[in-house]
Coordinates of N, CA, C and O in Angstrom, one line a residue:
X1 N 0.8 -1.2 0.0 CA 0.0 0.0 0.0 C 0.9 1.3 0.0 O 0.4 2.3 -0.5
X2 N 1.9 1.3 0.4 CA 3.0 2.6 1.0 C 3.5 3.3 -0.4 O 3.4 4.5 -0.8
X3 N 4.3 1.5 -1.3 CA 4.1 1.9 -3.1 C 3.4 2.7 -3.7 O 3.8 3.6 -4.4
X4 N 2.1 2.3 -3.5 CA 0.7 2.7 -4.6 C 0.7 4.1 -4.4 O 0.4 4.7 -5.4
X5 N 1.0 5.0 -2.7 CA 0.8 6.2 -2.4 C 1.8 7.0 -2.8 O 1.6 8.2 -3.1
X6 N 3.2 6.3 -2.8 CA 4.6 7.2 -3.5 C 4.1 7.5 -4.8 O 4.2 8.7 -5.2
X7 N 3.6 6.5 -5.8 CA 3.4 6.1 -6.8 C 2.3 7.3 -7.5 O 2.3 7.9 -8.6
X8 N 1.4 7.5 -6.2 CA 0.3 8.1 -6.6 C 1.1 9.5 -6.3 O 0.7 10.5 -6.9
X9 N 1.9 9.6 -5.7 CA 1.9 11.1 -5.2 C 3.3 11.6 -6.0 O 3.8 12.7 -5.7
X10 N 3.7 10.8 -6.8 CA 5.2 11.2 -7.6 C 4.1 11.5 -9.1 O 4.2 12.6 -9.8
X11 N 3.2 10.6 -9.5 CA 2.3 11.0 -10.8 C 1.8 12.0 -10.6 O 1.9 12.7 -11.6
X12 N 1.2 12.8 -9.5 CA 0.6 14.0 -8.8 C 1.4 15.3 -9.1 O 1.3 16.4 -9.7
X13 N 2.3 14.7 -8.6 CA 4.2 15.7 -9.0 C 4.4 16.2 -10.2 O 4.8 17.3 -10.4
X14 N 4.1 15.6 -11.1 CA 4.8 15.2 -12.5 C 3.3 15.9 -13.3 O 3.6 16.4 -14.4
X15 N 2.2 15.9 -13.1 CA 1.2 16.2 -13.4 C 0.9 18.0 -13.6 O 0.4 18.8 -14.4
X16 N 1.4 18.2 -12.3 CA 1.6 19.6 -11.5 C 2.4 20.2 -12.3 O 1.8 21.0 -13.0
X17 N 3.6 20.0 -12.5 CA 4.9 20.4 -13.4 C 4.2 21.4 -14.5 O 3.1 21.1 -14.9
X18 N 4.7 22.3 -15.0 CA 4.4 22.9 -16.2 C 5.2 21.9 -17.2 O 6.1 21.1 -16.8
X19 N 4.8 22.0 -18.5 CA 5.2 21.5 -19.4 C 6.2 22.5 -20.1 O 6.4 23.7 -19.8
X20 N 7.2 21.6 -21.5 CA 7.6 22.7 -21.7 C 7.1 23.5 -23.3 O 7.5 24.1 -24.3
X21 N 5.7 22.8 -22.8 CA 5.1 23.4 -24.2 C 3.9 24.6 -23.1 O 2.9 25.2 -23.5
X22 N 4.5 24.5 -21.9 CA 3.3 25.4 -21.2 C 3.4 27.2 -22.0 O 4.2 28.1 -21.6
X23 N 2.6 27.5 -22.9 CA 2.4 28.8 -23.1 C 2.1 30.3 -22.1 O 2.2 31.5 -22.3
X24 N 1.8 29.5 -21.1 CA 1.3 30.7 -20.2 C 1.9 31.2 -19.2 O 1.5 32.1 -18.4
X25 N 3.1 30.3 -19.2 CA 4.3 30.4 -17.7 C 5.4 30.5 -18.7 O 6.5 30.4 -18.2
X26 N 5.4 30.7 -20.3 CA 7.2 31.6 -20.8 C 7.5 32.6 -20.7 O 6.9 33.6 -20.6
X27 N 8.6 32.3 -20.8 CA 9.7 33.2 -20.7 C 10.4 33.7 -21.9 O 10.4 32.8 -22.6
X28 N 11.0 34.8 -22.5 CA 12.1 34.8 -23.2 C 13.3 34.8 -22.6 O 13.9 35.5 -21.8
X29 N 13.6 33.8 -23.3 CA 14.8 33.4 -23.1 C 16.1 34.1 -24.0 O 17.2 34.2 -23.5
X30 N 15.9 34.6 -25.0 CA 16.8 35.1 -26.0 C 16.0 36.3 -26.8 O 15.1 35.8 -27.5
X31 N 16.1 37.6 -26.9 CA 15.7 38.5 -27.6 C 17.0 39.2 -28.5 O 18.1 39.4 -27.9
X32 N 16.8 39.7 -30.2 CA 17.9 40.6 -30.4 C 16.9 41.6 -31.6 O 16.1 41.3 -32.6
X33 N 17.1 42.4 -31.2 CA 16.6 43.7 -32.0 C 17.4 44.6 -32.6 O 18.2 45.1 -31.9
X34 N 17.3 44.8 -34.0 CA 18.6 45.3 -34.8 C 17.2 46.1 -35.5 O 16.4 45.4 -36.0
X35 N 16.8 47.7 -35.5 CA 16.1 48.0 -36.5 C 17.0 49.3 -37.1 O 17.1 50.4 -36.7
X36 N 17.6 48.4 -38.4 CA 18.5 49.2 -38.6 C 17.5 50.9 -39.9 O 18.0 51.8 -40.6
X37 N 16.7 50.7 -39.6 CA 16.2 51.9 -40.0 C 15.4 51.9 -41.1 O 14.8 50.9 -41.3
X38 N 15.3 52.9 -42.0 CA 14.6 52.8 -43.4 C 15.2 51.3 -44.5 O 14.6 50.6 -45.3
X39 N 17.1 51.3 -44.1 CA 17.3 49.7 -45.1 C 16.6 49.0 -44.4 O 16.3 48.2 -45.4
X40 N 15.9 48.4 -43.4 CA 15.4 47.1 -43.2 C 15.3 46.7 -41.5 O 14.7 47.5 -40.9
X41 N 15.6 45.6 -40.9 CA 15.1 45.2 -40.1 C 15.6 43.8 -39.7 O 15.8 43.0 -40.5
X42 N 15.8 43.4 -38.0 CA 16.1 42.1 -38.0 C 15.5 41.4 -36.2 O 15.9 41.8 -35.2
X43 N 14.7 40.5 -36.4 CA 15.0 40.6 -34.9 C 14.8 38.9 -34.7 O 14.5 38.2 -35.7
X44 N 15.1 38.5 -33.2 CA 14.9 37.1 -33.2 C 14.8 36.8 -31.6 O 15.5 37.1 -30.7
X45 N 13.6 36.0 -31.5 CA 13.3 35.5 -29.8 C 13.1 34.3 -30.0 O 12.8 33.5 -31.0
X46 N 13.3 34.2 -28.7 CA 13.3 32.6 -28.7 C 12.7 32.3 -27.0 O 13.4 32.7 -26.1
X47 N 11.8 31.6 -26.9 CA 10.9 31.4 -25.8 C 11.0 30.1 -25.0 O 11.3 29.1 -25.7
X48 N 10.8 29.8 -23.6 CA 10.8 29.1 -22.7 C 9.9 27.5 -22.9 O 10.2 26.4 -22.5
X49 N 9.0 28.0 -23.6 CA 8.0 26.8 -24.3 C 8.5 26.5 -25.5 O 7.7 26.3 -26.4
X50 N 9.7 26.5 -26.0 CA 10.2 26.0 -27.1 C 10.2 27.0 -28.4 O 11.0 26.7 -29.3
X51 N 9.3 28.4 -28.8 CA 8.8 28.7 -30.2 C 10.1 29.3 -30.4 O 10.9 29.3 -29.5
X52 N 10.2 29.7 -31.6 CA 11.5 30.1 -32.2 C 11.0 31.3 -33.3 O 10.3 30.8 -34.2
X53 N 11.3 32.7 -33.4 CA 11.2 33.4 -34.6 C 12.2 34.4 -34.8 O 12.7 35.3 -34.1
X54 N 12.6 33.9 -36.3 CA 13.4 34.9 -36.8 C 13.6 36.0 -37.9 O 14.1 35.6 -38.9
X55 N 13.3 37.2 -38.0 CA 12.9 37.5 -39.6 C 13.9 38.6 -39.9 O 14.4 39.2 -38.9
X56 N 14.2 39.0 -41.3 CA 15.2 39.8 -41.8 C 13.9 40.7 -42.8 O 12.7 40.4 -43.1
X57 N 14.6 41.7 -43.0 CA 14.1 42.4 -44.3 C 14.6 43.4 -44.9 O 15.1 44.3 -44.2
X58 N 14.7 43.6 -46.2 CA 15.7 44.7 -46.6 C 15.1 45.2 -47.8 O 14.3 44.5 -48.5
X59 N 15.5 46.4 -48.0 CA 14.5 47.3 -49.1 C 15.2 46.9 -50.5 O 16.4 47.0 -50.6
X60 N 14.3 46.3 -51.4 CA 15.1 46.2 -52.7 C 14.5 47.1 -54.1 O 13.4 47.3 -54.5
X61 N 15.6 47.5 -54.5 CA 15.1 48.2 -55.8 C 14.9 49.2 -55.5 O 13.9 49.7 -56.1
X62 N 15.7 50.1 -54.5 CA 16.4 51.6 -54.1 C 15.9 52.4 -55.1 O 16.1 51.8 -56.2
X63 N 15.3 53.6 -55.2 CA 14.8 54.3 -55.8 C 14.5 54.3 -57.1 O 14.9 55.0 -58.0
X64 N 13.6 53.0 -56.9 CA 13.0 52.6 -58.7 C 11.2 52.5 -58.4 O 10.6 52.6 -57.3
X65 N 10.7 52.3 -59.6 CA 9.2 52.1 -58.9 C 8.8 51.0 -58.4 O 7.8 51.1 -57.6
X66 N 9.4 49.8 -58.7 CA 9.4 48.7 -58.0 C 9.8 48.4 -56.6 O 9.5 47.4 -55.9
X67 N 10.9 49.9 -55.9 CA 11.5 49.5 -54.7 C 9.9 49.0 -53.7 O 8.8 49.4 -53.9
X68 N 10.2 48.1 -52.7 CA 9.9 47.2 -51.5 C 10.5 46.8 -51.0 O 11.7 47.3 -50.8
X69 N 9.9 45.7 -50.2 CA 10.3 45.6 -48.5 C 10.2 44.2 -49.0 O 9.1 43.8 -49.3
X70 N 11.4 43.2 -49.2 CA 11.5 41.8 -48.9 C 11.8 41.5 -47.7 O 12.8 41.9 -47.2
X71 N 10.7 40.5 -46.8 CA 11.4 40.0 -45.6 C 11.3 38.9 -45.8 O 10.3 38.5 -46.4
X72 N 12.6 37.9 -45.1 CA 12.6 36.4 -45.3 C 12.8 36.1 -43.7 O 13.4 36.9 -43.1
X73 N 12.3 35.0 -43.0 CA 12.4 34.2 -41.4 C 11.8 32.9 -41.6 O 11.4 32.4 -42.7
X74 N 11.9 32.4 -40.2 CA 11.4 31.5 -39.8 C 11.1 31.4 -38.8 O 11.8 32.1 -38.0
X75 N 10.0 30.6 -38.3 CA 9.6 30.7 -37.0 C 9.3 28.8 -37.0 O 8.8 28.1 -37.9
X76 N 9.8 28.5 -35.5 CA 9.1 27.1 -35.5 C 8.5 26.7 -34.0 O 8.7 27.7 -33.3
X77 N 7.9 25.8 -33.4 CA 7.4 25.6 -31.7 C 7.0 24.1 -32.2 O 6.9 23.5 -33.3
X78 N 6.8 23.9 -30.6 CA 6.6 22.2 -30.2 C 5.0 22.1 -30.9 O 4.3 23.1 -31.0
X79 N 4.7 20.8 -31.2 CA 3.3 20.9 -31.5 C 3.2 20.0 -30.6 O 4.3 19.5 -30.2
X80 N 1.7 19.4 -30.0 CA 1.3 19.1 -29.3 C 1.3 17.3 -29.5 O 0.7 16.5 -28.8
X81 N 1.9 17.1 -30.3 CA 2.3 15.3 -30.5 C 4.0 15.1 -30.2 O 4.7 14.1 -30.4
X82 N 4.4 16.4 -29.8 CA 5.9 16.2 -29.6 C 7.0 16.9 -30.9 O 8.1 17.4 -30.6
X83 N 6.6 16.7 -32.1 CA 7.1 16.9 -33.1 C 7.7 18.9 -33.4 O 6.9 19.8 -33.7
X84 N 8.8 19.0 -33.2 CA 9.0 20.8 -33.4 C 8.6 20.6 -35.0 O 8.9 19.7 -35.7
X85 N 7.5 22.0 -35.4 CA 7.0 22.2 -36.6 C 8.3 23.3 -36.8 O 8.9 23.7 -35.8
X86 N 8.6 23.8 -38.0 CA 9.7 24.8 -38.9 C 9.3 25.6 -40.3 O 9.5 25.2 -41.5
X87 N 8.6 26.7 -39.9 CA 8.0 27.2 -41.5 C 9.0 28.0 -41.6 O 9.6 28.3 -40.5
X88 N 9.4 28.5 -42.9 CA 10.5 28.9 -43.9 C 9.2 30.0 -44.6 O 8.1 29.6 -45.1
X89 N 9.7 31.4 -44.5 CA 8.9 32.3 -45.2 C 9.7 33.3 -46.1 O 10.8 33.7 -45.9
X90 N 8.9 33.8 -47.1 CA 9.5 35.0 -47.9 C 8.4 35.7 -47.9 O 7.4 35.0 -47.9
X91 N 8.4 37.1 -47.9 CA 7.4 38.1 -48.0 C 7.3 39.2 -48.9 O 7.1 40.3 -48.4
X92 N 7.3 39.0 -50.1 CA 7.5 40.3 -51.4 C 6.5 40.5 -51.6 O 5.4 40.4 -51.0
X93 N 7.2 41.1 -53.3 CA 6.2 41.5 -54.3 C 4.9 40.3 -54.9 O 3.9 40.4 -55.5
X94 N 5.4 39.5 -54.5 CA 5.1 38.0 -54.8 C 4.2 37.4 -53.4 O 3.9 36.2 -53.1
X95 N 3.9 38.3 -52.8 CA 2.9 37.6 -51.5 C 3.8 36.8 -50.6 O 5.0 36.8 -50.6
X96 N 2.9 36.1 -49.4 CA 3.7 35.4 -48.1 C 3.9 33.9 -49.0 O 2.9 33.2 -49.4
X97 N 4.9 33.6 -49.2 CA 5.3 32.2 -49.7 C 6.2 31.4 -48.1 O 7.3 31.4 -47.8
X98 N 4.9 30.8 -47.4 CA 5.4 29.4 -46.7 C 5.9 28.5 -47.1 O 5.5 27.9 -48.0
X99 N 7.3 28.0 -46.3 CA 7.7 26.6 -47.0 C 7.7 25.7 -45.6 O 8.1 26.3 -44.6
X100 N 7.2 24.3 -45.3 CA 7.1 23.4 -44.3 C 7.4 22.0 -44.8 O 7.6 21.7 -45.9
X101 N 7.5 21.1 -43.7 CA 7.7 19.8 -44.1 C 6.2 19.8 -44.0 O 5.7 19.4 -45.0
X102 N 5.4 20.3 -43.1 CA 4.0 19.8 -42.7 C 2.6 20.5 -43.5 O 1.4 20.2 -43.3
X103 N 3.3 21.4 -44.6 CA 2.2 22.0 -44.8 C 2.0 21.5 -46.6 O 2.9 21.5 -47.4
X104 N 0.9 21.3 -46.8 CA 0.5 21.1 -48.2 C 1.1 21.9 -49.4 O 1.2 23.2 -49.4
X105 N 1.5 21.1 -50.7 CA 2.1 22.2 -51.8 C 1.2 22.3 -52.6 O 0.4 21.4 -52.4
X106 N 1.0 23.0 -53.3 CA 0.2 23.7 -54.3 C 0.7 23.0 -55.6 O 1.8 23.2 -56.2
X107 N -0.3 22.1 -56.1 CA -0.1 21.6 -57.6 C -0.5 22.2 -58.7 O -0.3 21.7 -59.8

């Protein structure tokens, strides 16, 4: 009987515990902020529950009519079967182009 109550009271334990996919108890753990001004932009955090984001962007095509704002990152986090998800993005003239292992391609 002494077992079953360790047993019961160590699952109890472990139950209690935040996870490290707990969203509501992170932290950052790592912040870097670079806004380097009208060229562009960079920053990157990284959180206590695992998420990860990184993004760049830089103005292309300097005083033409086409100039814009390309930004390329990635951001990834734990998904809830254990598996870390990793999307791969570009942001132009050309719209938000996602790239994933997990996300469907366009035929």
């Amino acid at each position: 009987m002494k077992s079953f109550i360790v047993f019961a009271l160590l699952v109890a334990a472990a139950v209690a515990l935040p996870t490290q996919t707990d969203s509501k108890s992170a932290v950052i753990l790592r912040s870097e902020n670079d806004n380097i001004g009208v060229d562009g932009y960079h920053y990157f955090i990284e959180t206590s529950d695992g998420k990860v984001v990184e993004e760049n962007a830089v103005v292309k095509n300097v005083g033409t009519e086409t100039e814009g704002i390309e930004v390329r990152g990635q951001y990834s986090y734990p998904g809830p079967d254990g598996v870390v998800y990793t999307v791969n993005y570009i942001a132009n003239e050309n719209g938000f182009q996602p790239q994933g292992a997990h996300l469907p391609v366009a035929q």
